[in-house]
PDB file of N, CA and C in Angstrom:
ATOM      1  N   MET A   1     -20.710  77.023  58.291  1.00 83.00           N
ATOM      2  CA  MET A   1     -20.808  75.809  57.517  1.00 83.00           C
ATOM      3  C   MET A   1     -19.764  75.857  56.406  1.00 83.00           C
ATOM      4  N   LEU A   2     -19.179  74.704  56.123  1.00 85.00           N
ATOM      5  CA  LEU A   2     -18.191  74.572  55.058  1.00 85.00           C
ATOM      6  C   LEU A   2     -18.744  73.677  53.956  1.00 85.00           C
ATOM      7  N   LYS A   3     -18.341  73.965  52.745  1.00 88.00           N
ATOM      8  CA  LYS A   3     -18.690  73.118  51.607  1.00 88.00           C
ATOM      9  C   LYS A   3     -17.401  72.460  51.133  1.00 88.00           C
ATOM     10  N   VAL A   4     -17.387  71.138  51.126  1.00 87.00           N
ATOM     11  CA  VAL A   4     -16.206  70.386  50.738  1.00 87.00           C
ATOM     12  C   VAL A   4     -16.555  69.544  49.528  1.00 87.00           C
ATOM     13  N   GLN A   5     -15.737  69.663  48.495  1.00 89.00           N
ATOM     14  CA  GLN A   5     -15.956  68.868  47.289  1.00 89.00           C
ATOM     15  C   GLN A   5     -14.795  67.891  47.142  1.00 89.00           C
ATOM     16  N   VAL A   6     -15.135  66.607  47.015  1.00 89.00           N
ATOM     17  CA  VAL A   6     -14.133  65.558  46.912  1.00 89.00           C
ATOM     18  C   VAL A   6     -14.286  64.897  45.545  1.00 89.00           C
ATOM     19  N   GLU A   7     -13.174  64.796  44.824  1.00 90.00           N
ATOM     20  CA  GLU A   7     -13.188  64.161  43.509  1.00 90.00           C
ATOM     21  C   GLU A   7     -12.088  63.111  43.451  1.00 90.00           C
ATOM     22  N   GLY A   8     -12.383  62.006  42.813  1.00 91.00           N
ATOM     23  CA  GLY A   8     -11.386  60.964  42.651  1.00 91.00           C
ATOM     24  C   GLY A   8     -12.027  59.621  42.400  1.00 91.00           C
ATOM     25  N   GLN A   9     -11.210  58.583  42.426  1.00 90.00           N
ATOM     26  CA  GLN A   9     -11.725  57.238  42.222  1.00 90.00           C
ATOM     27  C   GLN A   9     -12.594  56.836  43.400  1.00 90.00           C
ATOM     28  N   MET A  10     -13.705  56.152  43.097  1.00 86.00           N
ATOM     29  CA  MET A  10     -14.661  55.783  44.129  1.00 86.00           C
ATOM     30  C   MET A  10     -14.008  54.983  45.253  1.00 86.00           C
ATOM     31  N   GLU A  11     -13.060  54.119  44.905  1.00 88.00           N
ATOM     32  CA  GLU A  11     -12.400  53.286  45.923  1.00 88.00           C
ATOM     33  C   GLU A  11     -11.573  54.116  46.902  1.00 88.00           C
ATOM     34  N   LYS A  12     -11.221  55.335  46.526  1.00 90.00           N
ATOM     35  CA  LYS A  12     -10.468  56.217  47.423  1.00 90.00           C
ATOM     36  C   LYS A  12     -11.370  57.247  48.098  1.00 90.00           C
ATOM     37  N   VAL A  13     -12.436  57.647  47.420  1.00 88.00           N
ATOM     38  CA  VAL A  13     -13.350  58.644  47.974  1.00 88.00           C
ATOM     39  C   VAL A  13     -14.167  58.058  49.126  1.00 88.00           C
ATOM     40  N   GLN A  14     -14.660  56.833  48.977  1.00 86.00           N
ATOM     41  CA  GLN A  14     -15.493  56.225  50.023  1.00 86.00           C
ATOM     42  C   GLN A  14     -14.771  56.123  51.372  1.00 86.00           C
ATOM     43  N   PRO A  15     -13.532  55.598  51.436  1.00 88.00           N
ATOM     44  CA  PRO A  15     -12.840  55.550  52.740  1.00 88.00           C
ATOM     45  C   PRO A  15     -12.569  56.939  53.327  1.00 88.00           C
ATOM     46  N   PHE A  16     -12.296  57.906  52.449  1.00 89.00           N
ATOM     47  CA  PHE A  16     -12.060  59.266  52.927  1.00 89.00           C
ATOM     48  C   PHE A  16     -13.304  59.825  53.608  1.00 89.00           C
ATOM     49  N   LEU A  17     -14.462  59.650  52.984  1.00 86.00           N
ATOM     50  CA  LEU A  17     -15.709  60.144  53.566  1.00 86.00           C
ATOM     51  C   LEU A  17     -16.045  59.413  54.863  1.00 86.00           C
ATOM     52  N   SER A  18     -15.741  58.126  54.936  1.00 85.00           N
ATOM     53  CA  SER A  18     -15.962  57.365  56.170  1.00 85.00           C
ATOM     54  C   SER A  18     -15.097  57.921  57.297  1.00 85.00           C
ATOM     55  N   ASP A  19     -13.831  58.215  57.002  1.00 84.00           N
ATOM     56  CA  ASP A  19     -12.933  58.803  58.004  1.00 84.00           C
ATOM     57  C   ASP A  19     -13.434  60.177  58.442  1.00 84.00           C
ATOM     58  N   LEU A  20     -13.925  60.956  57.500  1.00 82.00           N
ATOM     59  CA  LEU A  20     -14.425  62.293  57.804  1.00 82.00           C
ATOM     60  C   LEU A  20     -15.616  62.218  58.758  1.00 82.00           C
ATOM     61  N   LYS A  21     -16.511  61.275  58.538  1.00 80.00           N
ATOM     62  CA  LYS A  21     -17.699  61.119  59.385  1.00 80.00           C
ATOM     63  C   LYS A  21     -17.348  60.704  60.811  1.00 80.00           C
ATOM     64  N   GLN A  22     -16.221  60.025  60.998  1.00 77.00           N
ATOM     65  CA  GLN A  22     -15.853  59.509  62.317  1.00 77.00           C
ATOM     66  C   GLN A  22     -15.205  60.565  63.210  1.00 77.00           C
ATOM     67  N   ARG A  23     -14.769  61.649  62.650  1.00 76.00           N
ATOM     68  CA  ARG A  23     -14.076  62.670  63.435  1.00 76.00           C
ATOM     69  C   ARG A  23     -15.070  63.437  64.304  1.00 76.00           C
ATOM     70  N   SER A  24     -14.728  63.591  65.578  1.00 65.00           N
ATOM     71  CA  SER A  24     -15.631  64.267  66.505  1.00 65.00           C
ATOM     72  C   SER A  24     -15.724  65.772  66.236  1.00 65.00           C
ATOM     73  N   GLN A  25     -14.705  66.354  65.584  1.00 72.00           N
ATOM     74  CA  GLN A  25     -14.729  67.790  65.304  1.00 72.00           C
ATOM     75  C   GLN A  25     -15.593  68.133  64.093  1.00 72.00           C
ATOM     76  N   VAL A  26     -15.981  67.113  63.322  1.00 76.00           N
ATOM     77  CA  VAL A  26     -16.696  67.348  62.074  1.00 76.00           C
ATOM     78  C   VAL A  26     -18.100  66.778  62.191  1.00 76.00           C
ATOM     79  N   GLU A  27     -19.085  67.609  61.868  1.00 77.00           N
ATOM     80  CA  GLU A  27     -20.474  67.158  61.820  1.00 77.00           C
ATOM     81  C   GLU A  27     -20.902  67.203  60.358  1.00 77.00           C
ATOM     82  N   LEU A  28     -21.078  66.053  59.762  1.00 76.00           N
ATOM     83  CA  LEU A  28     -21.465  65.959  58.358  1.00 76.00           C
ATOM     84  C   LEU A  28     -22.962  66.220  58.261  1.00 76.00           C
ATOM     85  N   LEU A  29     -23.337  67.316  57.617  1.00 75.00           N
ATOM     86  CA  LEU A  29     -24.739  67.705  57.533  1.00 75.00           C
ATOM     87  C   LEU A  29     -25.438  67.046  56.352  1.00 75.00           C
ATOM     88  N   GLU A  30     -24.755  67.005  55.227  1.00 69.00           N
ATOM     89  CA  GLU A  30     -25.390  66.496  54.010  1.00 69.00           C
ATOM     90  C   GLU A  30     -24.289  66.177  53.012  1.00 69.00           C
ATOM     91  N   ASN A  31     -24.500  65.138  52.237  1.00 68.00           N
ATOM     92  CA  ASN A  31     -23.595  64.894  51.125  1.00 68.00           C
ATOM     93  C   ASN A  31     -24.376  64.271  49.982  1.00 68.00           C
ATOM     94  N   GLN A  32     -23.925  64.543  48.785  1.00 65.00           N
ATOM     95  CA  GLN A  32     -24.568  63.979  47.606  1.00 65.00           C
ATOM     96  C   GLN A  32     -24.227  62.502  47.530  1.00 65.00           C
ATOM     97  N   PRO A  33     -25.201  61.667  47.273  1.00 62.00           N
ATOM     98  CA  PRO A  33     -24.876  60.238  47.161  1.00 62.00           C
ATOM     99  C   PRO A  33     -24.059  59.957  45.914  1.00 62.00           C
ATOM    100  N   MET A  34     -23.159  58.970  46.053  1.00 61.00           N
ATOM    101  CA  MET A  34     -22.368  58.547  44.899  1.00 61.00           C
ATOM    102  C   MET A  34     -23.178  57.556  44.088  1.00 61.00           C
ATOM    103  N   ASP A  35     -22.942  57.513  42.805  1.00 58.00           N
ATOM    104  CA  ASP A  35     -23.619  56.571  41.926  1.00 58.00           C
ATOM    105  C   ASP A  35     -23.034  55.190  42.164  1.00 58.00           C
ATOM    106  N   LYS A  36     -23.818  54.308  42.789  1.00 56.00           N
ATOM    107  CA  LYS A  36     -23.332  52.967  43.123  1.00 56.00           C
ATOM    108  C   LYS A  36     -23.117  52.110  41.878  1.00 56.00           C
ATOM    109  N   GLY A  37     -23.688  52.493  40.746  1.00 58.00           N
ATOM    110  CA  GLY A  37     -23.543  51.707  39.528  1.00 58.00           C
ATOM    111  C   GLY A  37     -22.195  51.884  38.844  1.00 58.00           C
ATOM    112  N   LYS A  38     -21.433  52.882  39.259  1.00 58.00           N
ATOM    113  CA  LYS A  38     -20.133  53.124  38.625  1.00 58.00           C
ATOM    114  C   LYS A  38     -19.109  52.111  39.101  1.00 58.00           C
ATOM    115  N   SER A  39     -18.134  51.855  38.272  1.00 57.00           N
ATOM    116  CA  SER A  39     -17.067  50.920  38.666  1.00 57.00           C
ATOM    117  C   SER A  39     -16.144  51.591  39.672  1.00 57.00           C
ATOM    118  N   GLN A  40     -15.369  50.784  40.384  1.00 59.00           N
ATOM    119  CA  GLN A  40     -14.459  51.293  41.409  1.00 59.00           C
ATOM    120  C   GLN A  40     -13.413  52.244  40.823  1.00 59.00           C
ATOM    121  N   CYS A  41     -13.077  52.083  39.562  1.00 66.00           N
ATOM    122  CA  CYS A  41     -12.040  52.916  38.940  1.00 66.00           C
ATOM    123  C   CYS A  41     -12.598  54.222  38.395  1.00 66.00           C
ATOM    124  N   ALA A  42     -13.914  54.331  38.310  1.00 75.00           N
ATOM    125  CA  ALA A  42     -14.510  55.537  37.744  1.00 75.00           C
ATOM    126  C   ALA A  42     -14.326  56.712  38.698  1.00 75.00           C
ATOM    127  N   ASP A  43     -14.135  57.899  38.130  1.00 86.00           N
ATOM    128  CA  ASP A  43     -14.028  59.099  38.945  1.00 86.00           C
ATOM    129  C   ASP A  43     -15.418  59.542  39.392  1.00 86.00           C
ATOM    130  N   VAL A  44     -15.513  59.954  40.650  1.00 87.00           N
ATOM    131  CA  VAL A  44     -16.762  60.466  41.195  1.00 87.00           C
ATOM    132  C   VAL A  44     -16.500  61.836  41.790  1.00 87.00           C
ATOM    133  N   LYS A  45     -17.571  62.582  41.961  1.00 88.00           N
ATOM    134  CA  LYS A  45     -17.485  63.910  42.563  1.00 88.00           C
ATOM    135  C   LYS A  45     -18.574  63.981  43.632  1.00 88.00           C
ATOM    136  N   VAL A  46     -18.168  64.281  44.874  1.00 87.00           N
ATOM    137  CA  VAL A  46     -19.105  64.344  45.985  1.00 87.00           C
ATOM    138  C   VAL A  46     -18.972  65.705  46.651  1.00 87.00           C
ATOM    139  N   THR A  47     -20.102  66.348  46.919  1.00 88.00           N
ATOM    140  CA  THR A  47     -20.113  67.623  47.621  1.00 88.00           C
ATOM    141  C   THR A  47     -20.703  67.400  49.005  1.00 88.00           C
ATOM    142  N   CYS A  48     -19.982  67.828  50.043  1.00 86.00           N
ATOM    143  CA  CYS A  48     -20.415  67.658  51.431  1.00 86.00           C
ATOM    144  C   CYS A  48     -20.555  69.026  52.082  1.00 86.00           C
ATOM    145  N   TYR A  49     -21.515  69.125  52.968  1.00 86.00           N
ATOM    146  CA  TYR A  49     -21.681  70.324  53.785  1.00 86.00           C
ATOM    147  C   TYR A  49     -21.423  69.907  55.226  1.00 86.00           C
ATOM    148  N   ILE A  50     -20.493  70.604  55.879  1.00 84.00           N
ATOM    149  CA  ILE A  50     -20.096  70.197  57.228  1.00 84.00           C
ATOM    150  C   ILE A  50     -20.004  71.395  58.162  1.00 84.00           C
ATOM    151  N   HIS A  51     -20.135  71.121  59.454  1.00 80.00           N
ATOM    152  CA  HIS A  51     -19.798  72.070  60.516  1.00 80.00           C
ATOM    153  C   HIS A  51     -18.501  71.563  61.125  1.00 80.00           C
ATOM    154  N   HIS A  52     -17.530  72.440  61.287  1.00 77.00           N
ATOM    155  CA  HIS A  52     -16.268  72.071  61.910  1.00 77.00           C
ATOM    156  C   HIS A  52     -16.225  72.687  63.299  1.00 77.00           C
ATOM    157  N   HIS A  53     -16.098  71.843  64.305  1.00 71.00           N
ATOM    158  CA  HIS A  53     -16.007  72.300  65.691  1.00 71.00           C
ATOM    159  C   HIS A  53     -14.526  72.273  66.069  1.00 71.00           C
ATOM    160  N   SER A  54     -13.908  73.450  66.153  1.00 64.00           N
ATOM    161  CA  SER A  54     -12.462  73.515  66.350  1.00 64.00           C
ATOM    162  C   SER A  54     -12.037  73.122  67.761  1.00 64.00           C
ATOM    163  N   ARG A  55     -12.885  73.338  68.748  1.00 61.00           N
ATOM    164  CA  ARG A  55     -12.494  72.961  70.102  1.00 61.00           C
ATOM    165  C   ARG A  55     -12.809  71.485  70.325  1.00 61.00           C
ATOM    166  N   ARG A  56     -12.096  70.910  71.254  1.00 62.00           N
ATOM    167  CA  ARG A  56     -12.330  69.503  71.574  1.00 62.00           C
ATOM    168  C   ARG A  56     -13.716  69.352  72.168  1.00 62.00           C
ATOM    169  N   SER A  57     -14.417  68.391  71.691  1.00 71.00           N
ATOM    170  CA  SER A  57     -15.759  68.183  72.220  1.00 71.00           C
ATOM    171  C   SER A  57     -15.804  66.929  73.079  1.00 71.00           C
ATOM    172  N   VAL A  58     -16.605  67.005  74.108  1.00 80.00           N
ATOM    173  CA  VAL A  58     -16.842  65.860  74.969  1.00 80.00           C
ATOM    174  C   VAL A  58     -18.232  65.345  74.641  1.00 80.00           C
ATOM    175  N   LYS A  59     -18.313  64.080  74.303  1.00 84.00           N
ATOM    176  CA  LYS A  59     -19.600  63.453  74.032  1.00 84.00           C
ATOM    177  C   LYS A  59     -19.789  62.337  75.045  1.00 84.00           C
ATOM    178  N   THR A  60     -21.040  62.070  75.368  1.00 88.00           N
ATOM    179  CA  THR A  60     -21.332  61.026  76.339  1.00 88.00           C
ATOM    180  C   THR A  60     -21.844  59.795  75.615  1.00 88.00           C
ATOM    181  N   LEU A  61     -21.139  58.699  75.811  1.00 91.00           N
ATOM    182  CA  LEU A  61     -21.551  57.409  75.280  1.00 91.00           C
ATOM    183  C   LEU A  61     -22.455  56.777  76.323  1.00 91.00           C
ATOM    184  N   GLN A  62     -23.660  56.416  75.932  1.00 93.00           N
ATOM    185  CA  GLN A  62     -24.621  55.847  76.864  1.00 93.00           C
ATOM    186  C   GLN A  62     -24.896  54.406  76.482  1.00 93.00           C
ATOM    187  N   LEU A  63     -24.680  53.498  77.421  1.00 92.00           N
ATOM    188  CA  LEU A  63     -24.895  52.069  77.207  1.00 92.00           C
ATOM    189  C   LEU A  63     -25.968  51.586  78.171  1.00 92.00           C
ATOM    190  N   GLU A  64     -26.772  50.637  77.728  1.00 94.00           N
ATOM    191  CA  GLU A  64     -27.786  50.058  78.598  1.00 94.00           C
ATOM    192  C   GLU A  64     -27.522  48.567  78.719  1.00 94.00           C
ATOM    193  N   THR A  65     -27.424  48.093  79.968  1.00 95.00           N
ATOM    194  CA  THR A  65     -27.168  46.679  80.203  1.00 95.00           C
ATOM    195  C   THR A  65     -28.453  45.885  79.993  1.00 95.00           C
ATOM    196  N   GLU A  66     -28.339  44.569  79.991  1.00 95.00           N
ATOM    197  CA  GLU A  66     -29.500  43.715  79.787  1.00 95.00           C
ATOM    198  C   GLU A  66     -30.556  43.897  80.875  1.00 95.00           C
ATOM    199  N   ASN A  67     -30.122  44.245  82.094  1.00 96.00           N
ATOM    200  CA  ASN A  67     -31.093  44.433  83.175  1.00 96.00           C
ATOM    201  C   ASN A  67     -31.602  45.870  83.278  1.00 96.00           C
ATOM    202  N   GLY A  68     -31.289  46.705  82.288  1.00 95.00           N
ATOM    203  CA  GLY A  68     -31.828  48.060  82.220  1.00 95.00           C
ATOM    204  C   GLY A  68     -30.993  49.139  82.876  1.00 95.00           C
ATOM    205  N   GLN A  69     -29.858  48.785  83.458  1.00 96.00           N
ATOM    206  CA  GLN A  69     -28.982  49.790  84.077  1.00 96.00           C
ATOM    207  C   GLN A  69     -28.309  50.616  82.978  1.00 96.00           C
ATOM    208  N   VAL A  70     -28.251  51.934  83.171  1.00 96.00           N
ATOM    209  CA  VAL A  70     -27.658  52.831  82.184  1.00 96.00           C
ATOM    210  C   VAL A  70     -26.257  53.229  82.650  1.00 96.00           C
ATOM    211  N   ILE A  71     -25.296  53.091  81.755  1.00 95.00           N
ATOM    212  CA  ILE A  71     -23.904  53.467  82.030  1.00 95.00           C
ATOM    213  C   ILE A  71     -23.556  54.622  81.105  1.00 95.00           C
ATOM    214  N   ARG A  72     -23.073  55.712  81.673  1.00 93.00           N
ATOM    215  CA  ARG A  72     -22.704  56.892  80.874  1.00 93.00           C
ATOM    216  C   ARG A  72     -21.199  57.097  80.962  1.00 93.00           C
ATOM    217  N   LEU A  73     -20.563  57.224  79.798  1.00 91.00           N
ATOM    218  CA  LEU A  73     -19.117  57.426  79.729  1.00 91.00           C
ATOM    219  C   LEU A  73     -18.830  58.718  78.967  1.00 91.00           C
ATOM    220  N   PRO A  74     -18.384  59.787  79.653  1.00 88.00           N
ATOM    221  CA  PRO A  74     -17.977  60.991  78.919  1.00 88.00           C
ATOM    222  C   PRO A  74     -16.614  60.747  78.262  1.00 88.00           C
ATOM    223  N   LEU A  75     -16.535  60.987  76.959  1.00 88.00           N
ATOM    224  CA  LEU A  75     -15.303  60.743  76.213  1.00 88.00           C
ATOM    225  C   LEU A  75     -14.964  61.943  75.340  1.00 88.00           C
ATOM    226  N   MET A  76     -13.687  62.263  75.281  1.00 83.00           N
ATOM    227  CA  MET A  76     -13.211  63.306  74.370  1.00 83.00           C
ATOM    228  C   MET A  76     -12.832  62.651  73.049  1.00 83.00           C
ATOM    229  N   ASP A  77     -13.015  63.381  71.969  1.00 80.00           N
ATOM    230  CA  ASP A  77     -12.623  62.925  70.633  1.00 80.00           C
ATOM    231  C   ASP A  77     -13.225  61.556  70.312  1.00 80.00           C
ATOM    232  N   LEU A  78     -14.509  61.418  70.558  1.00 84.00           N
ATOM    233  CA  LEU A  78     -15.204  60.144  70.341  1.00 84.00           C
ATOM    234  C   LEU A  78     -15.233  59.791  68.852  1.00 84.00           C
ATOM    235  N   ILE A  79     -14.877  58.563  68.561  1.00 85.00           N
ATOM    236  CA  ILE A  79     -14.911  58.036  67.196  1.00 85.00           C
ATOM    237  C   ILE A  79     -15.826  56.820  67.193  1.00 85.00           C
ATOM    238  N   GLU A  80     -16.697  56.754  66.209  1.00 87.00           N
ATOM    239  CA  GLU A  80     -17.623  55.630  66.071  1.00 87.00           C
ATOM    240  C   GLU A  80     -17.407  55.007  64.699  1.00 87.00           C
ATOM    241  N   ALA A  81     -17.280  53.686  64.678  1.00 88.00           N
ATOM    242  CA  ALA A  81     -17.101  52.987  63.412  1.00 88.00           C
ATOM    243  C   ALA A  81     -18.008  51.765  63.397  1.00 88.00           C
ATOM    244  N   GLU A  82     -18.741  51.603  62.301  1.00 88.00           N
ATOM    245  CA  GLU A  82     -19.583  50.419  62.144  1.00 88.00           C
ATOM    246  C   GLU A  82     -18.776  49.393  61.359  1.00 88.00           C
ATOM    247  N   VAL A  83     -18.436  48.274  61.997  1.00 89.00           N
ATOM    248  CA  VAL A  83     -17.591  47.263  61.366  1.00 89.00           C
ATOM    249  C   VAL A  83     -18.404  46.276  60.537  1.00 89.00           C
ATOM    250  N   GLN A  84     -19.660  46.110  60.892  1.00 90.00           N
ATOM    251  CA  GLN A  84     -20.610  45.346  60.086  1.00 90.00           C
ATOM    252  C   GLN A  84     -22.002  45.762  60.536  1.00 90.00           C
ATOM    253  N   ASP A  85     -23.026  45.334  59.822  1.00 89.00           N
ATOM    254  CA  ASP A  85     -24.383  45.754  60.158  1.00 89.00           C
ATOM    255  C   ASP A  85     -24.707  45.459  61.618  1.00 89.00           C
ATOM    256  N   GLY A  86     -25.029  46.505  62.373  1.00 87.00           N
ATOM    257  CA  GLY A  86     -25.417  46.352  63.771  1.00 87.00           C
ATOM    258  C   GLY A  86     -24.277  46.214  64.759  1.00 87.00           C
ATOM    259  N   VAL A  87     -23.022  46.179  64.286  1.00 92.00           N
ATOM    260  CA  VAL A  87     -21.863  46.042  65.171  1.00 92.00           C
ATOM    261  C   VAL A  87     -21.018  47.309  65.051  1.00 92.00           C
ATOM    262  N   LYS A  88     -20.905  48.039  66.160  1.00 90.00           N
ATOM    263  CA  LYS A  88     -20.155  49.293  66.157  1.00 90.00           C
ATOM    264  C   LYS A  88     -19.031  49.229  67.182  1.00 90.00           C
ATOM    265  N   ILE A  89     -17.973  49.983  66.882  1.00 92.00           N
ATOM    266  CA  ILE A  89     -16.847  50.147  67.795  1.00 92.00           C
ATOM    267  C   ILE A  89     -16.766  51.628  68.151  1.00 92.00           C
ATOM    268  N   PHE A  90     -16.592  51.911  69.441  1.00 92.00           N
ATOM    269  CA  PHE A  90     -16.447  53.279  69.908  1.00 92.00           C
ATOM    270  C   PHE A  90     -15.065  53.436  70.526  1.00 92.00           C
ATOM    271  N   ALA A  91     -14.428  54.564  70.262  1.00 90.00           N
ATOM    272  CA  ALA A  91     -13.120  54.851  70.845  1.00 90.00           C
ATOM    273  C   ALA A  91     -13.076  56.326  71.228  1.00 90.00           C
ATOM    274  N   GLY A  92     -12.414  56.622  72.307  1.00 88.00           N
ATOM    275  CA  GLY A  92     -12.281  57.998  72.743  1.00 88.00           C
ATOM    276  C   GLY A  92     -11.330  58.068  73.921  1.00 88.00           C
ATOM    277  N   ARG A  93     -11.116  59.263  74.405  1.00 86.00           N
ATOM    278  CA  ARG A  93     -10.218  59.457  75.533  1.00 86.00           C
ATOM    279  C   ARG A  93     -11.058  59.828  76.746  1.00 86.00           C
ATOM    280  N   SER A  94     -10.812  59.117  77.841  1.00 86.00           N
ATOM    281  CA  SER A  94     -11.514  59.438  79.069  1.00 86.00           C
ATOM    282  C   SER A  94     -10.620  60.350  79.917  1.00 86.00           C
ATOM    283  N   PHE A  95     -11.214  60.982  80.890  1.00 76.00           N
ATOM    284  CA  PHE A  95     -10.462  61.902  81.735  1.00 76.00           C
ATOM    285  C   PHE A  95     -11.028  61.842  83.137  1.00 76.00           C
ATOM    286  N   ASP A  96     -10.214  62.214  84.105  1.00 74.00           N
ATOM    287  CA  ASP A  96     -10.619  62.224  85.502  1.00 74.00           C
ATOM    288  C   ASP A  96     -10.422  63.635  86.020  1.00 74.00           C
ATOM    289  N   ILE A  97     -11.523  64.322  86.330  1.00 69.00           N
ATOM    290  CA  ILE A  97     -11.412  65.710  86.782  1.00 69.00           C
ATOM    291  C   ILE A  97     -10.810  65.817  88.180  1.00 69.00           C
ATOM    292  N   PHE A  98     -10.753  64.695  88.893  1.00 76.00           N
ATOM    293  CA  PHE A  98     -10.182  64.707  90.240  1.00 76.00           C
ATOM    294  C   PHE A  98      -8.736  64.214  90.268  1.00 76.00           C
ATOM    295  N   GLY A  99      -8.244  63.760  89.109  1.00 64.00           N
ATOM    296  CA  GLY A  99      -6.908  63.167  89.065  1.00 64.00           C
ATOM    297  C   GLY A  99      -5.793  64.143  88.880  1.00 64.00           C
TER     298      GLY A  99
END
């Protein structure tokens, strides 16, 4: 486990932590919440505890259609981003073991 401490303006720290959470090699275990009452220009300090997986990981994205059919997509370096409440974008690299 690694302990990462990030300090800086809230407007710069928040996007950095979002990028960190999206990386497939990094599993964010815990982080101290930032004080939402502070202004964007105020300096904040956040401590995160993470596991770093150095090898490429394959994760399976599982989707369910309206009629209940399950589709499984194995993807390398899977990235997940929530663009708005309830709307997510997934990106990753697919591979063909027979190709």
